[in-house]
Short mmCIF file of C-alpha atoms in Angstrom, two decimals:
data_model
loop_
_atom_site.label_atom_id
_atom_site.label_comp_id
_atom_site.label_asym_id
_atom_site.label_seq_id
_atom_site.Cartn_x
_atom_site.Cartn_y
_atom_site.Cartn_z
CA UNK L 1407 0.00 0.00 0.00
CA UNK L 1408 2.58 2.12 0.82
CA UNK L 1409 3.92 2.05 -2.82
CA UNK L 1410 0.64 3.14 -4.05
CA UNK L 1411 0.48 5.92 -1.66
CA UNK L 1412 3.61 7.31 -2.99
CA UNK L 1413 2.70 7.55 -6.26
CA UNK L 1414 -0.71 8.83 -5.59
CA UNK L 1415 1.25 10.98 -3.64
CA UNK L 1416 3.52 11.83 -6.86
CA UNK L 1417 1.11 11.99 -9.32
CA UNK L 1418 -0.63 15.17 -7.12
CA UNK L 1419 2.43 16.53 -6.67
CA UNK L 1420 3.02 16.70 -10.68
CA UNK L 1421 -0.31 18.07 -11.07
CA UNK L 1422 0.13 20.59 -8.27
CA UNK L 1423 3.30 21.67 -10.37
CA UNK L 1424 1.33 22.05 -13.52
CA UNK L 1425 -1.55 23.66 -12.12
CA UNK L 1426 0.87 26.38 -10.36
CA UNK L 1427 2.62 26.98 -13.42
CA UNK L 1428 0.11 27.22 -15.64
CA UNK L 1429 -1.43 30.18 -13.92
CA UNK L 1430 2.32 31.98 -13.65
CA UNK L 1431 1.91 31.75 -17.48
CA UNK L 1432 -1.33 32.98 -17.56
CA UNK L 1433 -0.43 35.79 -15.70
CA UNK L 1434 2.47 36.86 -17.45
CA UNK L 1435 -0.16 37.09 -20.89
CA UNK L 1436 -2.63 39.34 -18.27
CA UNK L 1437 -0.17 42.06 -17.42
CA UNK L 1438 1.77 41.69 -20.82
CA UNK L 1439 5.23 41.41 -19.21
CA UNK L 1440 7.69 38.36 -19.74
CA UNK L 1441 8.89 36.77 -16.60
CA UNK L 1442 13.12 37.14 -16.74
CA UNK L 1443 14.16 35.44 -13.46
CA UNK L 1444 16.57 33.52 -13.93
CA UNK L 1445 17.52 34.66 -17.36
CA UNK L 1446 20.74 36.13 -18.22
CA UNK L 1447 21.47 39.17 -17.32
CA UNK L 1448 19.29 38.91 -14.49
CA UNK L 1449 19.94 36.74 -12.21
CA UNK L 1450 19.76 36.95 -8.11
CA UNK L 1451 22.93 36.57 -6.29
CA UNK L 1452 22.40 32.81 -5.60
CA UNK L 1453 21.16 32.01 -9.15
CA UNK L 1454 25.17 33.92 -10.23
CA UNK L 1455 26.76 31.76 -7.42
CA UNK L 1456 25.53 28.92 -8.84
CA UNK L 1457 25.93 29.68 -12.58
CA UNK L 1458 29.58 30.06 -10.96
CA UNK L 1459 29.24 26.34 -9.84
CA UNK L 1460 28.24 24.95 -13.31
CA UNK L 1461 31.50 26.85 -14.99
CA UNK L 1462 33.62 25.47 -12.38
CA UNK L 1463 32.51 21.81 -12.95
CA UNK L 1464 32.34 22.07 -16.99
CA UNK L 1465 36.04 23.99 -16.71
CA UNK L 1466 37.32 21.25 -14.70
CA UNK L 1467 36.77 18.57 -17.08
CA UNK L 1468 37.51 21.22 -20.05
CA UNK L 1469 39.74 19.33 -21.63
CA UNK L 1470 38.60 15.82 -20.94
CA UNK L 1471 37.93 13.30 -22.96
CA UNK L 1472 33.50 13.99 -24.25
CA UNK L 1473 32.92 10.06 -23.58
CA UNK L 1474 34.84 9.96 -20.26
CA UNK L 1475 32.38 12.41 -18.24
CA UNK L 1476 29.66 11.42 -16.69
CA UNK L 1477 26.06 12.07 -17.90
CA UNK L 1478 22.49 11.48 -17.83
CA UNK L 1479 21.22 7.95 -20.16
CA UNK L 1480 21.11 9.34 -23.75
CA UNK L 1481 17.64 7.93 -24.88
CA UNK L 1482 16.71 7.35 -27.84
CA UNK L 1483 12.77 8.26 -28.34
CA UNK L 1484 12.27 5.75 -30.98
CA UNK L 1485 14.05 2.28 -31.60
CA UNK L 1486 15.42 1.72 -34.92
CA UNK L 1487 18.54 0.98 -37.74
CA UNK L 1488 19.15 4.66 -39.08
CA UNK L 1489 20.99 3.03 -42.43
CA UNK L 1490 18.28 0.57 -42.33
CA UNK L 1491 15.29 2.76 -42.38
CA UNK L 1492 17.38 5.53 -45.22
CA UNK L 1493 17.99 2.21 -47.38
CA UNK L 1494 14.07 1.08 -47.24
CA UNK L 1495 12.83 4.98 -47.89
CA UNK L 1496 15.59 4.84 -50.98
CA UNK L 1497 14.23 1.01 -52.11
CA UNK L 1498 10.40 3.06 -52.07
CA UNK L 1499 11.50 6.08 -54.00
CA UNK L 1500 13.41 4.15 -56.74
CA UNK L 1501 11.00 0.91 -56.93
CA UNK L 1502 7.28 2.65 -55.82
CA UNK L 1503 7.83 6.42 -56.22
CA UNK L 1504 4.48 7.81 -55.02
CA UNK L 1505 4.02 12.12 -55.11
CA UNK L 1506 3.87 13.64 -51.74
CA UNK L 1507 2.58 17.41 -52.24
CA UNK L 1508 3.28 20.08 -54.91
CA UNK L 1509 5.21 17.75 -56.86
CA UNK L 1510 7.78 16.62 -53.91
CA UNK L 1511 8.37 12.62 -54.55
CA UNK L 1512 8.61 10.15 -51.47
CA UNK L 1513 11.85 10.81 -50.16
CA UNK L 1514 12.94 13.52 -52.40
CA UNK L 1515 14.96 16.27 -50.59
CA UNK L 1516 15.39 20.31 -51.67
CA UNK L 1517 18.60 19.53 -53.33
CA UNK L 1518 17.05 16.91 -55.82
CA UNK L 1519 14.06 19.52 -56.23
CA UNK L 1520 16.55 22.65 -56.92
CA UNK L 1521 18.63 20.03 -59.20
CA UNK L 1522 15.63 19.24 -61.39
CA UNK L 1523 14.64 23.00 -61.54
CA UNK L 1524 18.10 23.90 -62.75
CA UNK L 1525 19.49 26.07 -59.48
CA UNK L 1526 22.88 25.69 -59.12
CA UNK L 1527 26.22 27.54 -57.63
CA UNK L 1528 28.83 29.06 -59.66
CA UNK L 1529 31.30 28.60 -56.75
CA UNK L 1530 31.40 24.82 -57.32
CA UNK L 1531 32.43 22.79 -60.20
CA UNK L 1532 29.16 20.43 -60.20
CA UNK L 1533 26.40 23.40 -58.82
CA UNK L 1534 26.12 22.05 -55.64
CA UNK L 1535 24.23 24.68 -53.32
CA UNK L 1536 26.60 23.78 -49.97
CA UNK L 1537 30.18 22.66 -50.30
CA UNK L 1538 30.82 19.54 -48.55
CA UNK L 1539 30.47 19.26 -45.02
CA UNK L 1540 33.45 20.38 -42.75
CA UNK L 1541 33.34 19.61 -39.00
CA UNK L 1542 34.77 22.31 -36.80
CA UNK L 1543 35.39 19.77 -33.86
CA UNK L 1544 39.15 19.73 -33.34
CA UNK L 1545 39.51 17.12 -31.14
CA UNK L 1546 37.40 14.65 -28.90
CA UNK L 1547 37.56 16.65 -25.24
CA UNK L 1548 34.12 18.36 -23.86
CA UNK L 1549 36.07 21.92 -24.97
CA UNK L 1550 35.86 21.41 -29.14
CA UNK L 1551 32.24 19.72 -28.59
CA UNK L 1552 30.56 21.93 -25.92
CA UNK L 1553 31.40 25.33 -28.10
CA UNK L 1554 30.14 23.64 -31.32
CA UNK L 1555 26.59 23.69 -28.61
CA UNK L 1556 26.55 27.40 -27.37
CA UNK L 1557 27.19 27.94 -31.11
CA UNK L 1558 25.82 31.92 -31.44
CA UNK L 1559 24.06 31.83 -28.09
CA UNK L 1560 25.97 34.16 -24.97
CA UNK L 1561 27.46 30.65 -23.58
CA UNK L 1562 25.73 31.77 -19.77
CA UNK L 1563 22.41 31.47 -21.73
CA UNK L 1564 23.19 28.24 -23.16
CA UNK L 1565 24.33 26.78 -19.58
CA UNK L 1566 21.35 28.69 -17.54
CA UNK L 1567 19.03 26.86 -20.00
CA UNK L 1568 20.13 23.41 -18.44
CA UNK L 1569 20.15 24.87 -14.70
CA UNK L 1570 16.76 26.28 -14.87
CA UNK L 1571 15.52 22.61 -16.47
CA UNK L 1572 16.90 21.20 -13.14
CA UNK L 1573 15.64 24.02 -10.91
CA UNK L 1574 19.51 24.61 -10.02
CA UNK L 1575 20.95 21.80 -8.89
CA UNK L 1576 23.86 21.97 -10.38
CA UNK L 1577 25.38 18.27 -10.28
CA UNK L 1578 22.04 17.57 -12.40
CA UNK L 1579 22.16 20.11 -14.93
CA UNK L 1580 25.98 19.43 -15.40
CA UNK L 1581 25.13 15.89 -16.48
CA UNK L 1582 21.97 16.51 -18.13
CA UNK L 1583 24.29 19.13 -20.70
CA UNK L 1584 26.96 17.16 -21.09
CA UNK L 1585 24.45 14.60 -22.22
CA UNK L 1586 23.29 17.13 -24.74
CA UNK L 1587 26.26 17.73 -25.46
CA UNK L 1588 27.27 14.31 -26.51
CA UNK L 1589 24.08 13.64 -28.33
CA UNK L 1590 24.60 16.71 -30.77
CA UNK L 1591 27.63 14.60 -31.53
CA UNK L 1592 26.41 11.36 -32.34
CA UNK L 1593 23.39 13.00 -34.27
CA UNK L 1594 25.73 14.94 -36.16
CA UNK L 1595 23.65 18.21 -35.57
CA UNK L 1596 26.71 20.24 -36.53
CA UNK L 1597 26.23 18.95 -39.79
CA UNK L 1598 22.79 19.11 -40.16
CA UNK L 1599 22.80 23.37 -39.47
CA UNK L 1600 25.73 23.18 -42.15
CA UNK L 1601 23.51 22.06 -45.21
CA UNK L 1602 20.41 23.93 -43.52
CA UNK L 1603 17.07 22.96 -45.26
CA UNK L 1604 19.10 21.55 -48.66
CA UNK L 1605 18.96 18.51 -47.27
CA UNK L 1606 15.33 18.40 -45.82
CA UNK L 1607 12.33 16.29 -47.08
CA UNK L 1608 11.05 18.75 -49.74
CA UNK L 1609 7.61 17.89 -48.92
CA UNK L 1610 8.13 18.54 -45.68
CA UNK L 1611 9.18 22.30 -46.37
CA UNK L 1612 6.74 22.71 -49.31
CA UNK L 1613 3.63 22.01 -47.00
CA UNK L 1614 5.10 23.99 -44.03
CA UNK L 1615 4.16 21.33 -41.36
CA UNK L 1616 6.04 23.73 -38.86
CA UNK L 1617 6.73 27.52 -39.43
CA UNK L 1618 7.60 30.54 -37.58
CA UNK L 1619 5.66 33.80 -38.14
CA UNK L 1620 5.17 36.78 -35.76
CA UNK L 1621 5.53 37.07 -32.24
CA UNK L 1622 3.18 36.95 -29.41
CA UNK L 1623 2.03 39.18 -26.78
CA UNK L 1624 5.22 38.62 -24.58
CA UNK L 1625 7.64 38.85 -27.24
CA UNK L 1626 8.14 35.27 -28.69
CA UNK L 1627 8.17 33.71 -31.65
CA UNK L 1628 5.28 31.90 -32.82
CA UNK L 1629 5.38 28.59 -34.21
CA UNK L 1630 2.41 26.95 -36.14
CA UNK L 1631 2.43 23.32 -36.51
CA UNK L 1632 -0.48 22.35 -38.32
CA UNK L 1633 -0.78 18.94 -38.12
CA UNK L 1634 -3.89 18.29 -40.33
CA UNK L 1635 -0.64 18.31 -43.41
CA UNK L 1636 1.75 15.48 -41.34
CA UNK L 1637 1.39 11.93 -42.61
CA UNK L 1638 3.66 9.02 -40.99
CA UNK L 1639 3.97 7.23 -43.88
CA UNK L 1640 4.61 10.67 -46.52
CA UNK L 1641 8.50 10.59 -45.20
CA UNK L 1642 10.82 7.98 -43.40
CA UNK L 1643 11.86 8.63 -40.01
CA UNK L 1644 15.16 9.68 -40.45
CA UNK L 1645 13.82 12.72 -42.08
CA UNK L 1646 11.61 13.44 -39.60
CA UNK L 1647 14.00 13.51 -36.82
CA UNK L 1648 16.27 15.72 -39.22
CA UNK L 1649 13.66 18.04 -39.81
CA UNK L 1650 13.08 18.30 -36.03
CA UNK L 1651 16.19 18.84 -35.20
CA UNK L 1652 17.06 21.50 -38.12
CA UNK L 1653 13.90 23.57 -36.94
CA UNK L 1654 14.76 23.56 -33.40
CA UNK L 1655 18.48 24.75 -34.48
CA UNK L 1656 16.69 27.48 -36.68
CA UNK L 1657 14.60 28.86 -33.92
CA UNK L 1658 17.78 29.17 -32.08
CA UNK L 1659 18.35 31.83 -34.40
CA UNK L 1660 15.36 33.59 -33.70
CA UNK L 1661 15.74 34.10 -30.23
CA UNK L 1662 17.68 36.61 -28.25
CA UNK L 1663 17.87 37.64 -24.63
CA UNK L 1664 15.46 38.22 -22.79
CA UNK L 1665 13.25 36.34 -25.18
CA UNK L 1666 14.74 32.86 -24.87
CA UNK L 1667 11.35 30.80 -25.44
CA UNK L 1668 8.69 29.97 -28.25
CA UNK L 1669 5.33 30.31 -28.31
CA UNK L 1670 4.33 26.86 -30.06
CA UNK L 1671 0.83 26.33 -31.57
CA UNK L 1672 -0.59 23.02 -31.94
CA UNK L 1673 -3.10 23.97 -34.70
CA UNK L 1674 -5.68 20.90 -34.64
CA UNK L 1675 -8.14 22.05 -36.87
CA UNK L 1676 -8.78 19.48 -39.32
CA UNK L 1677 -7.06 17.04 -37.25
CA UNK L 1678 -7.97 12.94 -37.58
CA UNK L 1679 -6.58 10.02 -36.31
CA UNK L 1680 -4.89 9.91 -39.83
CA UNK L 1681 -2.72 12.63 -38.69
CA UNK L 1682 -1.30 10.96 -35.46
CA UNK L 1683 2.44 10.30 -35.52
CA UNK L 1684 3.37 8.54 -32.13
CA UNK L 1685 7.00 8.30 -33.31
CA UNK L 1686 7.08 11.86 -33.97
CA UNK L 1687 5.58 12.76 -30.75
CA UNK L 1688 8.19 11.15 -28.42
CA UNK L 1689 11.02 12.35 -30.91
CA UNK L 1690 9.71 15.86 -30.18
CA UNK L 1691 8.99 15.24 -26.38
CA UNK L 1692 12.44 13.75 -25.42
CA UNK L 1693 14.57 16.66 -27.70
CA UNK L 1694 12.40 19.27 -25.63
CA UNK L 1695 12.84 17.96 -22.80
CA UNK L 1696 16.74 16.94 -22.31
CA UNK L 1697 18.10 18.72 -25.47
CA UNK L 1698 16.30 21.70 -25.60
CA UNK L 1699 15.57 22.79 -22.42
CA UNK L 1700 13.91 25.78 -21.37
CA UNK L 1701 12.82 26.43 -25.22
CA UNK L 1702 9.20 26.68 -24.78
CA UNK L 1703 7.29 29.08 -23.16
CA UNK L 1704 3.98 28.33 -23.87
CA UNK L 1705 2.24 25.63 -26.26
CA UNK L 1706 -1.17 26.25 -27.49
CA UNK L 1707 -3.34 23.10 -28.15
CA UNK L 1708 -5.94 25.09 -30.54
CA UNK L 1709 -8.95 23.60 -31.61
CA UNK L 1710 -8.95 20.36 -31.01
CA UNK L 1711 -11.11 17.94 -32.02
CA UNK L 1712 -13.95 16.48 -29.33
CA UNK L 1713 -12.13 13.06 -28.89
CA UNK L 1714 -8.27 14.58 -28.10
CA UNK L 1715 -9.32 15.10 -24.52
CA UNK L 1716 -8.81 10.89 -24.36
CA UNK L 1717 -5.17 11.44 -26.42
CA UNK L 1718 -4.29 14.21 -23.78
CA UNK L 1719 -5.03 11.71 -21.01
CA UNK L 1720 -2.31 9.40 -22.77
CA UNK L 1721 0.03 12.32 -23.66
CA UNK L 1722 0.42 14.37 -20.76
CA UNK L 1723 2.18 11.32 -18.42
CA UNK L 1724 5.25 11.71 -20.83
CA UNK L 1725 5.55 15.23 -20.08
CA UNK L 1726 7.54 16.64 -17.46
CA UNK L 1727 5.77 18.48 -15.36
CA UNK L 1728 7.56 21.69 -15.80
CA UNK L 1729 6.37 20.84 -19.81
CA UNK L 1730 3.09 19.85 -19.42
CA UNK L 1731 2.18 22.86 -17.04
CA UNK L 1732 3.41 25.10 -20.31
CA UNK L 1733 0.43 23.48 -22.27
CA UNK L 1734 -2.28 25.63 -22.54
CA UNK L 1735 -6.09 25.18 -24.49
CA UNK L 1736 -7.53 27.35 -27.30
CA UNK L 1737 -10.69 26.36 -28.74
CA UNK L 1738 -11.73 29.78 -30.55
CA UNK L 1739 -10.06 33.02 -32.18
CA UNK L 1740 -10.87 34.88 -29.11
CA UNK L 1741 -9.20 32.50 -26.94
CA UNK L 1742 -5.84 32.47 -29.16
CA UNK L 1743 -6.03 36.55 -28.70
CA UNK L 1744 -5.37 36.26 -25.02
CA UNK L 1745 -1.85 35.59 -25.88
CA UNK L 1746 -1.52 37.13 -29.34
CA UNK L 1747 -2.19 40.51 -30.32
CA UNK L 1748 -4.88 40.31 -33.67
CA UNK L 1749 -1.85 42.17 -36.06
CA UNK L 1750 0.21 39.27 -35.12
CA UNK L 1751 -2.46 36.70 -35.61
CA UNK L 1752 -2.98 34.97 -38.90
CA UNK L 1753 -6.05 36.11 -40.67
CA UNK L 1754 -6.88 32.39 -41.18
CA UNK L 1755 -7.26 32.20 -37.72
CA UNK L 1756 -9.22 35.39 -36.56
CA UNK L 1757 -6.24 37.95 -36.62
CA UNK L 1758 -5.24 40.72 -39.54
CA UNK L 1759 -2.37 39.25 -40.86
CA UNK L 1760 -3.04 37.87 -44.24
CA UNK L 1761 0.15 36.00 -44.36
CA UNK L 1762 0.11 32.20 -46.05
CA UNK L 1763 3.25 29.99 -46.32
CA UNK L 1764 4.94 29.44 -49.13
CA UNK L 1765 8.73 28.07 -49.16
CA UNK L 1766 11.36 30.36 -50.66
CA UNK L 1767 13.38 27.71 -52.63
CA UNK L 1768 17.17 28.55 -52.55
CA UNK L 1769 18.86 30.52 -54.80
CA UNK L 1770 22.33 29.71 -56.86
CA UNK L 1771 24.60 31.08 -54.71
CA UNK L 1772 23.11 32.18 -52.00
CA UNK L 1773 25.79 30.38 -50.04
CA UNK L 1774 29.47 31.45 -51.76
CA UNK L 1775 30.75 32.53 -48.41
CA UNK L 1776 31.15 28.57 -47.30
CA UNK L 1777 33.32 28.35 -50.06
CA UNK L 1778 35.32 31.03 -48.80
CA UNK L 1779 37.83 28.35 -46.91
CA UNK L 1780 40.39 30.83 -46.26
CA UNK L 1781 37.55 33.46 -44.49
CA UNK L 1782 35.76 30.23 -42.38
CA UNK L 1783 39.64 29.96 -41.52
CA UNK L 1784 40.13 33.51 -40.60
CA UNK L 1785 36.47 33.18 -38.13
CA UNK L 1786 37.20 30.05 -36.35
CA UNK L 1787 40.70 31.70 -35.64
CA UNK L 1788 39.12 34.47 -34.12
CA UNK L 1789 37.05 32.90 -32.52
CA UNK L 1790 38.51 30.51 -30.96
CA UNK L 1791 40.75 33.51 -28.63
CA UNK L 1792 37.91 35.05 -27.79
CA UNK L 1793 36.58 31.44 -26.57
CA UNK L 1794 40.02 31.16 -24.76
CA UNK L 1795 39.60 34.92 -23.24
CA UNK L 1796 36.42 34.34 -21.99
CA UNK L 1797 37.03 30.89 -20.46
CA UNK L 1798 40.51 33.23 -18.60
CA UNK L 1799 37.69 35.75 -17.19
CA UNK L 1800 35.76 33.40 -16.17
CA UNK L 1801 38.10 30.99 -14.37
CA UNK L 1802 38.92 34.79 -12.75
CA UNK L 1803 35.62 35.40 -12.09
CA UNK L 1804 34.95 31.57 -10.46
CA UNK L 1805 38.01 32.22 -7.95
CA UNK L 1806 36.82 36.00 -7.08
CA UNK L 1807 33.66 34.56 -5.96
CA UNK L 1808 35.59 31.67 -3.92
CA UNK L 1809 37.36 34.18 -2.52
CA UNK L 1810 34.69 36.72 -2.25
CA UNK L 1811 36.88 40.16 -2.96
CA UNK L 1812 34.94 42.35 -4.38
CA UNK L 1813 36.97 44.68 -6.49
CA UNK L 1814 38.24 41.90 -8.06
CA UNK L 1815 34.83 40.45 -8.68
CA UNK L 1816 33.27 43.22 -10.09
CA UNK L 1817 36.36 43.24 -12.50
CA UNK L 1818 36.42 40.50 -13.66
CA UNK L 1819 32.51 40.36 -14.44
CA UNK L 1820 32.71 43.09 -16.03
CA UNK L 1821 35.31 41.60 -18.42
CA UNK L 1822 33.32 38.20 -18.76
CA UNK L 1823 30.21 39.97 -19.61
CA UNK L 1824 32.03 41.75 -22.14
CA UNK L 1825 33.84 39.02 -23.82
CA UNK L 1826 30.89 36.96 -23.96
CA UNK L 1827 29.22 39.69 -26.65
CA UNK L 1828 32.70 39.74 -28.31
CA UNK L 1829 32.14 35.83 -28.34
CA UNK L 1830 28.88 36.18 -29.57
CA UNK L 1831 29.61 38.46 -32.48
CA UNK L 1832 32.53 36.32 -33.37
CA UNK L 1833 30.48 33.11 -33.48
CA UNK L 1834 27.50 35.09 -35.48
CA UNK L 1835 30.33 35.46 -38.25
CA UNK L 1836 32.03 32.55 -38.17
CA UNK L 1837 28.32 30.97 -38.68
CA UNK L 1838 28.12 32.60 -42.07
CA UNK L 1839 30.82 30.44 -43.27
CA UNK L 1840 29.28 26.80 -41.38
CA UNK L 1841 25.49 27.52 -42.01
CA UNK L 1842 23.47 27.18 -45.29
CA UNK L 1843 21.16 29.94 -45.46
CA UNK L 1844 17.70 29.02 -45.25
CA UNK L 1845 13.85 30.08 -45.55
CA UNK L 1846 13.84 32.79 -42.89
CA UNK L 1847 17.20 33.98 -44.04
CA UNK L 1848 15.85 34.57 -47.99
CA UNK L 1849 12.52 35.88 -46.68
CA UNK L 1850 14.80 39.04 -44.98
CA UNK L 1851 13.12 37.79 -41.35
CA UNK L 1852 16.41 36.91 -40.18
CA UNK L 1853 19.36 39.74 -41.50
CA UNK L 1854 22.89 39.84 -39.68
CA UNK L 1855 21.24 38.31 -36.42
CA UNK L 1856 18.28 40.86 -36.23
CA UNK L 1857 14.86 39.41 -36.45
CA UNK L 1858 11.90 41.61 -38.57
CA UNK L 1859 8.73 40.11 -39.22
CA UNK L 1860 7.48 42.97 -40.98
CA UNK L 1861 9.08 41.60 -43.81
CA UNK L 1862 6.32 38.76 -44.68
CA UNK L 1863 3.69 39.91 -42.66
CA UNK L 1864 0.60 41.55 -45.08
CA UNK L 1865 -2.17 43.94 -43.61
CA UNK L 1866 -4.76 45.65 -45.88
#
C-alpha cells in the first residue's frame, strides 16, 4: 500500500506543479510582461553563485575526454537501424515512387528539387548549393564539442538553459548538458545546421508542417504546426527527426535575450486520427525535454477535435511536469487573442495578418561565403581567442567569488560579460561560413542576427 500511496502521492504533486505553473503563465499574458528570473542578465545573487558552480565543474573537465564524463542515459525516443530505415525509404522512392505534395516525390529532398529545376552555384564545379560538409570539432575533449553547442548563443544562456531545467541543482544540470552535449555529436547536428534545409524532405518544407511567423504578446516567436498536413507514412523517419532537429536549431536563431522561449501552436483544426504520428511525438517530447531545455514558453493546443481530450489523457504522463504545465487550451479566435495581439495573428485564424506559407526555394549562390575556406579559416581563428579569453575571465571570475573580494569580482565580471558579446559576435560570423542559409534567411526575417517580421507579414 505504501507504494501506491507514494505515487498517488507523486502523481498530485506533478499536477500541483502544472496547475501552479500554468497560472504563472497565464499571468504573465494578463499584465503583458515576460517573466526574466533567472535569465541572463538577471539573475539573483544565488542564481550567479551557482551559474559560478556549473562553470567550475564544466572547466574542470575542459579538456577531458566527451565520452569519459559522466552524464544522464542518452535515450533514444524511438528504436530503430538509421541506415536501415534511409535504405528502405531509398528502395520506395526508386522501386514505388508515389508524389507527396506540390510535386515533392517520397523521399525527395530540396537539393534533388533545386537540381531538377536547374538552381545551381557558380562557386562549385558540379552546382552544388553547400560545399561539402566540414566539422569544426578539433579534437574529442568536452572543450571542441561543448562550443560547437553554445554555437551563437551568450554561452551563460546556453548553460542557464540546463540549470533552470533542473531548478539549479547543479550536479544535475551538469550531467543533463553534457548529455546534450554528446548527443549533438552522435546526431551529427553540426552537420545538419551546415547544409540547412538543402537537405530536408522537400515535402516537408513545401507544406510547411512547422513555421515561424510573428511574435506573441510577450515577445516570442510563434510557431504553427499544423498537423492536419503530417502523414507518418509521406516521409521515413530519419527525415523526420532531421527536420526536427534543423527547426529547433533554426529557432535558435530567432531568439535573443530576454526572449529565450517559443510560443508553439498546436493547430488541430482538421485534425484525424490519420494525422497521429506517435513516433514523432516522443522524438519531439524527449529533444524538448533533455536537449532543448527551457525552449518553450507556452504551447497552445488550438482547436482540437472532441475526442483529443482521451489522447491528452495518454500524452500528458510523458511530459515533465515543468512541460506539461506550459500546455495551454484554445478552442476559438478569441481565446488564441489572449496571448496574441490580432496584427500578429494569422487572418486564417481570426487575426489581420493575411500572411500564407509558401517556401522560398534557394537561390544559386546564396551560399558562396562557405566556399570562402580561407575566411571560415580567418572566423574560427578568431574565434577561438575570444573562446580562450572568456574561459581566462571566467576561471577569474569563479576564484573571485571563492574568494569573495569584491573589487576583483566586479572586474572580472565586467570583463566576462564583455567578452561573452565579443564571443557572440565572433560566433554570429564565423556561422556565415558553417550555415546554409535558409527560408527565414531569404525571406529578410532573419538579417545579420536581427529578427523583422514585418518583412512577410501583409495587412490591408
Amino acid at each position: 500500500m505504501s507504494g501506491l500511496f507514494k505515487a498517488i502521492s507523486r502523481q498530485r504533486s506533478q499536477v500541483d506543479i502544472a496547475g501552479s505553473g500554468r497560472e504563472a503563465i497565464t499571468k504573465q499574458y494578463i499584465k503583458g510582461r515576460l517573466d526574466t528570473s533567472g535569465v541572463y542578465r538577471n539573475l539573483s545573487a544565488i542564481e550567479e553563485k551557482l551559474l559560478a558552480d556549473m562553470w567550475s565543474r564544466i572547466l574542470g573537465d575542459y579538456d577531458q575526454p566527451l565520452d569519459s564524463i559522466a552524464c544522464d542515459p542518452i535515450v533514444r525516443p524511438v528504436e530503430y537501424d538509421d541506415a536501415t530505415s534511409r535504405s528502405q525509404a531509398k528502395e520506395t522512392q526508386e522501386t514505388l515512387p508515389f508524389e507527396v505534395f506540390g510535386g515533392c516525390m517520397f523521399n525527395e529532398t530540396v537539393a534533388d528539387k533545386c537540381q531538377e529545376l536547374g538552381i545551381k552555384s557558380e562557386s562549385s564545379a558540379g552546382g552544388e548549393l553547400v560545399p561539402p560538409f566540414v566539422s569544426q570539432i578539433s579534437d574529442k575533449t568536452l572543450k571542441s564539442a561543448l562550443w560547437l553547442a553554445v554555437r551563437e548563443d551568450h554561452p551563460d544562456v546556453f548553460v542557464l538553459r540546463f540549470l533552470r531545467a533542473r531548478k539549479w541543482d547543479v550536479d544535475k544540470a551538469y550531467k543533463m548538458i553534457v548529455a546534450a552535449v554528446k548527443w549533438r555529436v552522435q546526431e551529427n547536428v553540426e552537420e545538419i545546421i551546415w547544409f540547412g534545409d538543402i537537405y530536408n524532405d522537400a515535402s516537408l518544407m513545401w507544406k510547411g508542417v512547422s513555421y515561424a511567423h510573428g511574435k506573441d504578446r510577450l515577445g516570442q516567436p510563434i510557431v504553427w504546426s499544423g498537423s492536419c498536413l503530417h502523414h507518418q507514412k509521406d516521409q521515413s523517419y530519419p527525415q523526420l527527426k532531421r527536420y526536427l532537429i534543423w527547426m529547433m536549431e533554426t529557432l535558435r536563431q530567432l531568439l535573443y535575450t530576454p526572449v529565450e522561449r517559443v510560443c508553439l501552436i498546436m493547430d488541430l483544426t482538421d485534425h484525424s486520427t490519420a494525422n497521429m504520428d506517435w513516433p514523432l511525438l516522443k522524438t519531439f517530447i524527449k529533444f524538448l525535454e533533455a536537449y532543448y531545455p527551457e525552449c518553450l514558453g507556452v504551447c497552445i493546443v488550438y482547436n482540437g477535435p472532441w475526442w483529443f481530450s482521451g489522447v491528452w489523457k495518454l500524452i500528458s504522463p510523458l511530459l515533465d511536469p515543468v512541460v506539461a504545465a506550459k500546455v495551454q487550451f484554445a478552442q476559438k479566435p478569441k481565446d488564441l487573442l489572449e496571448f496574441i495581439d490580432e496584427k500578429e495573428l494569422l487572418e486564417i485564424r481570426g487575426g489581420k495578418d493575411k500572411y500564407t506559407y509558401e517556401y522560398v526555394k534557394p537561390e544559386g549562390n546564396e551560399n558562396q561565403l562557405m566556399f570562402d575556406q580561407e575566411g571560415r579559416a580567418k572566423a574560427v581563428q578568431k574565434l577561438e581567442a575570444l573562446q580562450e579569453q572568456f574561459v581566462a575571465a571566467t576561471q577569474e571570475w569563479v576564484q573571485a567569488k571563492v574568494d569573495g573580494e569584491d573589487g576583483k569580482l566586479t572586474e572580472a565580471s565586467a570583463r566576462r560579460l564583455e567578452l561573452s558579446d565579443q564571443v557572440k559576435q565572433a560566433a554570429e560570423t564565423k556561422d556565415k561560413y558553417t550555415r546554409a542559409r535558409h527560408f527565414y534567411t531569404r525571406t529578410g526575417v532573419l538579417h545579420n542576427s536581427s529578427v523583422d517580421w514585418s518583412k512577410i507579414q501583409i495587412y490591408d
